Amino acid sequence: MSRRVTQPTLQGMTHIPPPAEELRLLDAELWQLDARRAQLLARRAWLVAALQPKWPAPQPTGPRPAASPRPEASAPSVQNVLLVLGGVLLTIAAMVFTLVSWGHLGITGRTLVLGAVTVAALAAPLPLLKRGLRSTAESVAGLGLALTVLDAVALHGAVFPETPGAPYTAVASALLAALWTAYGLLPGATGLRLPRPAALVAAQLPLFFWAIAADAGSYGLTAALLVTAGFDTVVALRTTPRSVRVVAAIGAYGVGAWGALAAGLLTWTATGPSAAARAAALLLLASAIALTAAWQGGRTATRVNGQALGLAVASGLLAVVALGGTARSVVPELWTVPAHLAFGIALLAALRFDRLPDTVRRGLAWAAAAVQALSLLWALPVVGVVVMGPLAWASRAWTGAPSNARTAVTVDVTWPPHAEAAPLVLAAVAAVLALTVRDTTWRPRATAGALGLAWATAITLPAVLELPYVAGLFIEGATTAGFLTVAAFPRQRLTALVLALGTSASLACLALASQTATLTVLCGLVALFTAASWRLAPFTAPTALAYGAALAVAIGTVADWSPPHTALLVLVVPATAALLAGRLGDSRATVPVETAGAAAGLLAIVLAATDLPLLATVLALCGVITAGTAIRTDRRPAGYVAAALFLAAAWVRLAGWEVDTPEAYTLPVTIPALLVGALRHRRDPQTSSWTAYAPGLAATLVPSLFAAWSDPHWTRPLLLGVAALLVTLAGARHHLQAPLLLGGSVLLLDALHELAPYLVQVTDALPRWVPPALAGLLLLALGATYEQRLRDARRVRNIVTKMH
């Protein structure tokens, strides 16, 4: 369609309303826009009010209306407070009336008032419950229950004044418990929650006060408490209302704990089998109550019940205390702990009864574990005395062999009383751990514990049986060998190793009592740990070297050698360690062996410190051993240590000879050493100056410096200063670090030596305040230029580092 046709056609099809109709449409559109605007403004105001903490709402310009006060207590709270206060006030009024106005009424008036008030207070809750006023009914019922108690007190004072308090309290509490229970079970009063718990509280008193009235003694009172706790347990397990079950549970725990403690005290203080048997019967009653409650709780729970588990543990412990207390009254005191342990282990038989709930069986197992743990705590002092007691022989070496093993371990400590059964306790618990624990998670821990307890049994047996001293040494040696054999297998290797090392240390200390025992035991330990090194070298090889060093010291002492001469014998150990380390190569035992050898070498140096010629010899031999170690490719840095040892040996030798001119002995060594160093540096320019020149320079400069400090003349310090200056300049010229630092250090120390007398004179001539002032000024100057000095120091460090 052409454009000339479409344009007139579209103009004819466009509808243009008349002006009146168009005005009406515009007004309608504007009205809709105003309504929408008002709706959006109202929504905005609501959102601003909702976001008041985050978005400040516009403040109204007119007067603000007063905000309504927020209630501080809810209506139910106010109601409960008013009802409680009303009931308390009425109860107080009734007490005042009973105590004050009771005597002004005759018997008829008393009866009428007593019956009318009590019946009215007990009857009023029934219509209140029908009207739905439950809280008011509870308050009035509480008032009625309190009135019955006051009635009982009033009756005792007016009608039964001659009746003793204990029997009257027993009868009155029983009647009140029955009355309150019947009242709570009335058809119209079943909705009240107070009477039945109150009746249960009153039921706690009859048996106890009846026992007091019957003069039943401690056993009767304890039995009354336990029977009451049993009654509370039955109520807690059988009743449905929650309030009754809570009160019954509180009574069962509280009264039952009181009765169990009283029975335990009776068991502890029992003086004969009859008294112990009666106390045990009471404890078994408490155990049965706890077991019944645990059984019911464990059977009804879908998972592990914490309360049932605790009750099962308590039941097992009470049974053990009961049976153990009975045995204690029959057997000597020595067997008290083993008897309790036997009954505790017997609890583990419950694990075989599948009819028991899992919670109960677990609780009995925990009770057995608790008994065993307490038994081990009782035996622990014996183990401590046997292990730590021999350390006292270090200060009493070779004073004479003791008469028996117990005397040997109790040099400075006291033997625990009644400790003869300790090995039996340790062995029994070890057997339980080894035989009863089958769980894959706990089995390794139980095996480790059994191994430790077997070790404790073996080492305590000689002292407990008072075996001869030699027999005690033999048993400890056999124990060490046995545990080293166990350590040869992967399982429990660490535990067995620790026990073997501890036993060997205790054995070595115990053998210090006599010379023969010391030499024999140390030889045996060296042989034993050397043999074990085929499988346990990282642990046993250094131990064998340590005992070898101790054996060398012992041999030197027996031969009446001086410590410096003994040091020569000790050097066999580091030599052996160096040879062994070379054979081991990259083995895990290499570093421990080398460490043990180094420790033995240090021991030799310490022993030879009092004799300078022998010290020089020891240092030289240590240098030879270290140089031999440095031959190995992976131990080349040991060459520096060897050079240091050789230099120290030379210096000590010069000091021992009291040489006044050490240069005559050091220069013949320094010149060839410097020539060799220069030749090596020329062939290999990457060689460090410390390797090439430091040994030769130090061989002369250091002894000369020591001689110069003690030389009163000026010739040696001057020559030493000149030589140090030349060395320093040579190091600076060729950028060599070792000559620069060694020469500079010696030059500085030599200059300080020359200036020292003058510095002392100047210090004496100055006032006391001048040195602190100068020090303060120096610190200020250093602080002012700190950053520049740091940059200079970094620059010097970089320059020195770049030197060879």
Tab-separated table of C-alpha atoms in Angstrom, residues 177-398:
chain	number	residue	atom	x	y	z
A	177	ALA	CA	0.886	-38.564	104.140
A	178	ALA	CA	-2.130	-40.891	103.952
A	179	LEU	CA	-4.587	-37.995	104.331
A	180	TRP	CA	-2.936	-35.872	101.665
A	181	THR	CA	-2.724	-38.832	99.281
A	182	ALA	CA	-6.418	-39.632	99.738
A	183	TYR	CA	-7.296	-35.961	99.330
A	184	GLY	CA	-5.325	-35.765	96.094
A	185	LEU	CA	-7.105	-38.860	94.741
A	186	LEU	CA	-10.644	-37.546	95.341
A	187	PRO	CA	-12.713	-37.391	92.123
A	188	GLY	CA	-13.001	-33.636	92.278
A	189	ALA	CA	-9.421	-32.967	93.435
A	190	THR	CA	-7.421	-34.932	90.847
A	191	GLY	CA	-6.624	-31.707	89.087
A	192	LEU	CA	-4.625	-30.419	92.083
A	193	ARG	CA	-0.867	-30.867	91.715
A	194	LEU	CA	0.148	-30.085	95.305
A	195	PRO	CA	-1.354	-32.780	97.594
A	196	ARG	CA	0.415	-35.875	96.258
A	197	PRO	CA	3.950	-34.379	96.156
A	198	ALA	CA	3.311	-32.986	99.641
A	199	ALA	CA	2.213	-36.444	100.785
A	200	LEU	CA	5.477	-37.877	99.396
A	201	VAL	CA	7.483	-35.279	101.331
A	202	ALA	CA	5.641	-36.228	104.534
A	203	ALA	CA	6.335	-39.898	103.822
A	204	GLN	CA	10.099	-39.295	104.245
A	205	LEU	CA	9.699	-38.903	108.020
A	206	PRO	CA	7.795	-41.866	109.550
A	207	LEU	CA	10.471	-44.570	109.312
A	208	PHE	CA	13.302	-42.305	110.428
A	209	PHE	CA	11.447	-40.985	113.494
A	210	TRP	CA	10.135	-44.457	114.254
A	211	ALA	CA	13.768	-45.675	114.339
A	212	ILE	CA	14.605	-42.799	116.689
A	213	ALA	CA	11.624	-43.651	118.911
A	214	ALA	CA	12.606	-47.327	118.969
A	215	ASP	CA	16.219	-46.428	119.846
A	216	ALA	CA	17.389	-48.506	116.891
A	217	GLY	CA	20.905	-47.041	116.921
A	218	SER	CA	23.082	-46.156	113.947
A	219	TYR	CA	22.260	-49.316	112.027
A	220	GLY	CA	18.507	-48.884	112.490
A	221	LEU	CA	18.605	-45.228	111.442
A	222	THR	CA	20.641	-46.101	108.368
A	223	ALA	CA	18.244	-48.909	107.487
A	224	ALA	CA	15.299	-46.529	107.843
A	225	LEU	CA	16.970	-44.066	105.485
A	226	LEU	CA	17.713	-46.749	102.885
A	227	VAL	CA	14.191	-48.221	103.054
A	228	THR	CA	12.775	-44.736	102.571
A	229	ALA	CA	15.095	-44.239	99.585
A	230	GLY	CA	13.874	-47.548	98.163
A	231	PHE	CA	10.264	-46.415	98.569
A	232	ASP	CA	11.093	-43.148	96.777
A	233	THR	CA	12.769	-45.125	93.982
A	234	VAL	CA	9.667	-47.292	93.465
A	235	VAL	CA	7.465	-44.200	93.384
A	236	ALA	CA	9.779	-42.447	90.909
A	237	LEU	CA	9.762	-45.471	88.606
A	238	ARG	CA	6.045	-46.318	88.824
A	239	THR	CA	4.113	-43.061	89.063
A	240	THR	CA	2.937	-40.998	86.104
A	241	PRO	CA	2.552	-37.355	87.310
A	242	ARG	CA	5.718	-35.423	86.652
A	243	SER	CA	5.598	-33.454	89.925
A	244	VAL	CA	5.424	-36.670	91.960
A	245	ARG	CA	8.271	-38.257	89.990
A	246	VAL	CA	10.502	-35.200	90.467
A	247	VAL	CA	9.904	-35.121	94.243
A	248	ALA	CA	10.413	-38.892	94.453
A	249	ALA	CA	13.688	-38.678	92.481
A	250	ILE	CA	14.969	-35.879	94.728
A	251	GLY	CA	14.074	-37.906	97.807
A	252	ALA	CA	15.673	-41.069	96.395
A	253	TYR	CA	18.948	-39.339	95.557
A	254	GLY	CA	19.140	-37.263	98.723
A	255	VAL	CA	17.995	-39.836	101.293
A	256	GLY	CA	19.784	-42.644	99.455
A	257	ALA	CA	23.100	-40.761	99.398
A	258	TRP	CA	22.697	-39.974	103.094
A	259	GLY	CA	22.016	-43.620	103.910
A	260	ALA	CA	24.873	-44.890	101.701
A	261	LEU	CA	27.383	-42.526	103.325
A	262	ALA	CA	26.193	-43.551	106.769
A	263	ALA	CA	26.533	-47.237	105.861
A	264	GLY	CA	30.006	-46.644	104.458
A	265	LEU	CA	31.030	-44.913	107.686
A	266	LEU	CA	29.694	-47.855	109.663
A	267	THR	CA	31.739	-50.214	107.493
A	268	TRP	CA	34.880	-48.143	108.013
A	269	THR	CA	34.442	-48.032	111.792
A	270	ALA	CA	33.301	-51.642	112.229
A	271	THR	CA	35.318	-53.357	114.945
A	272	GLY	CA	34.402	-56.960	114.249
A	273	PRO	CA	32.946	-59.353	111.692
A	274	SER	CA	29.402	-58.988	113.055
A	275	ALA	CA	29.364	-55.200	112.819
A	276	ALA	CA	31.021	-55.343	109.407
A	277	ALA	CA	28.424	-57.852	108.175
A	278	ARG	CA	25.528	-55.618	109.308
A	279	ALA	CA	27.096	-52.592	107.658
A	280	ALA	CA	27.716	-54.654	104.514
A	281	ALA	CA	24.054	-55.668	104.456
A	282	LEU	CA	23.063	-52.009	104.498
A	283	LEU	CA	25.503	-51.200	101.700
A	284	LEU	CA	24.199	-54.131	99.647
A	285	LEU	CA	20.653	-52.813	100.151
A	286	ALA	CA	21.784	-49.423	98.810
A	287	SER	CA	23.535	-51.185	95.913
A	288	ALA	CA	20.376	-53.153	95.101
A	289	ILE	CA	18.272	-49.991	95.082
A	290	ALA	CA	20.712	-48.235	92.732
A	291	LEU	CA	20.949	-51.333	90.505
A	292	THR	CA	17.155	-51.605	90.263
A	293	ALA	CA	16.841	-47.968	89.280
A	294	ALA	CA	19.659	-48.342	86.733
A	295	TRP	CA	18.098	-51.515	85.324
A	296	GLN	CA	14.716	-49.856	84.822
A	297	GLY	CA	16.260	-46.688	83.377
A	298	GLY	CA	18.575	-48.615	81.072
A	299	ARG	CA	15.791	-50.901	79.845
A	300	THR	CA	13.374	-48.107	78.999
A	301	ALA	CA	15.896	-45.708	77.409
A	302	THR	CA	16.483	-45.826	73.680
A	303	ARG	CA	20.084	-44.623	74.061
A	304	VAL	CA	22.735	-44.521	76.785
A	305	ASN	CA	21.078	-42.967	79.819
A	306	GLY	CA	23.452	-40.854	81.874
A	307	GLN	CA	21.474	-41.297	85.091
A	308	ALA	CA	21.234	-45.057	84.637
A	309	LEU	CA	24.961	-45.248	83.907
A	310	GLY	CA	25.798	-43.280	87.057
A	311	LEU	CA	23.470	-45.421	89.164
A	312	ALA	CA	25.073	-48.598	87.792
A	313	VAL	CA	28.537	-47.278	88.659
A	314	ALA	CA	27.352	-46.370	92.173
A	315	SER	CA	25.772	-49.790	92.589
A	316	GLY	CA	28.985	-51.573	91.671
A	317	LEU	CA	31.125	-49.414	93.945
A	318	LEU	CA	28.713	-49.893	96.889
A	319	ALA	CA	28.797	-53.656	96.400
A	320	VAL	CA	32.611	-53.670	96.335
A	321	VAL	CA	32.813	-51.533	99.488
A	322	ALA	CA	30.300	-53.828	101.229
A	323	LEU	CA	32.078	-57.083	100.417
A	324	GLY	CA	35.537	-55.562	100.855
A	325	GLY	CA	34.577	-54.162	104.255
A	326	THR	CA	33.461	-57.603	105.355
A	327	ALA	CA	36.745	-59.099	104.209
A	328	ARG	CA	38.700	-56.340	105.935
A	329	SER	CA	37.263	-57.374	109.295
A	330	VAL	CA	38.506	-60.932	108.777
A	331	VAL	CA	41.852	-60.704	106.940
A	332	PRO	CA	44.927	-58.715	108.050
A	333	GLU	CA	45.156	-55.065	107.052
A	334	LEU	CA	47.794	-55.982	104.499
A	335	TRP	CA	45.156	-57.658	102.310
A	336	THR	CA	42.513	-54.923	102.473
A	337	VAL	CA	43.286	-53.433	99.064
A	338	PRO	CA	43.720	-56.818	97.307
A	339	ALA	CA	40.361	-57.933	98.728
A	340	HIS	CA	38.600	-54.861	97.375
A	341	LEU	CA	40.408	-55.337	94.060
A	342	ALA	CA	39.236	-58.958	93.854
A	343	PHE	CA	35.609	-57.942	94.325
A	344	GLY	CA	36.054	-55.123	91.814
A	345	ILE	CA	37.407	-57.535	89.210
A	346	ALA	CA	34.484	-59.859	89.953
A	347	LEU	CA	32.137	-57.117	88.713
A	348	LEU	CA	33.453	-57.776	85.220
A	349	ALA	CA	31.534	-61.066	85.267
A	350	ALA	CA	28.407	-58.973	84.678
A	351	LEU	CA	29.644	-58.339	81.137
A	352	ARG	CA	28.753	-61.953	80.276
A	353	PHE	CA	25.074	-61.578	81.188
A	354	ASP	CA	23.228	-60.603	78.037
A	355	ARG	CA	19.977	-60.046	79.951
A	356	LEU	CA	21.415	-56.989	81.618
A	357	PRO	CA	20.802	-53.715	79.775
A	358	ASP	CA	23.823	-52.351	77.982
A	359	THR	CA	23.864	-49.262	80.200
A	360	VAL	CA	24.006	-51.375	83.367
A	361	ARG	CA	26.800	-53.566	82.032
A	362	ARG	CA	28.762	-50.515	80.995
A	363	GLY	CA	28.273	-48.924	84.412
A	364	LEU	CA	29.474	-52.038	86.215
A	365	ALA	CA	32.512	-52.134	83.944
A	366	TRP	CA	33.280	-48.510	84.813
A	367	ALA	CA	32.893	-49.354	88.506
A	368	ALA	CA	35.383	-52.204	88.140
A	369	ALA	CA	37.769	-49.853	86.336
A	370	ALA	CA	37.431	-47.294	89.140
A	371	VAL	CA	38.294	-49.928	91.764
A	372	GLN	CA	41.349	-50.983	89.778
A	373	ALA	CA	42.470	-47.379	89.322
A	374	LEU	CA	42.212	-46.725	93.069
A	375	SER	CA	44.179	-49.898	93.754
A	376	LEU	CA	46.925	-48.740	91.387
A	377	LEU	CA	47.069	-45.388	93.165
A	378	TRP	CA	47.622	-47.286	96.398
A	379	ALA	CA	50.513	-49.254	94.829
A	380	LEU	CA	52.078	-46.253	93.083
A	381	PRO	CA	54.241	-45.108	96.059
A	382	VAL	CA	55.954	-48.495	96.115
A	383	VAL	CA	56.877	-48.199	92.435
A	384	GLY	CA	58.131	-44.649	93.009
A	385	VAL	CA	60.387	-45.741	95.866
A	386	VAL	CA	61.850	-48.608	93.835
A	387	VAL	CA	62.521	-46.434	90.769
A	388	MET	CA	63.691	-43.191	92.383
A	389	GLY	CA	65.263	-44.531	95.568
A	390	PRO	CA	68.512	-45.776	93.921
A	391	LEU	CA	69.379	-42.215	92.844
A	392	ALA	CA	70.627	-41.608	96.388
A	393	TRP	CA	73.617	-43.901	95.698
A	394	ALA	CA	75.118	-41.222	93.448
A	395	SER	CA	76.318	-39.401	96.570
A	396	ARG	CA	77.217	-42.638	98.402
A	397	ALA	CA	79.036	-44.525	95.665
A	398	TRP	CA	80.986	-47.594	96.748
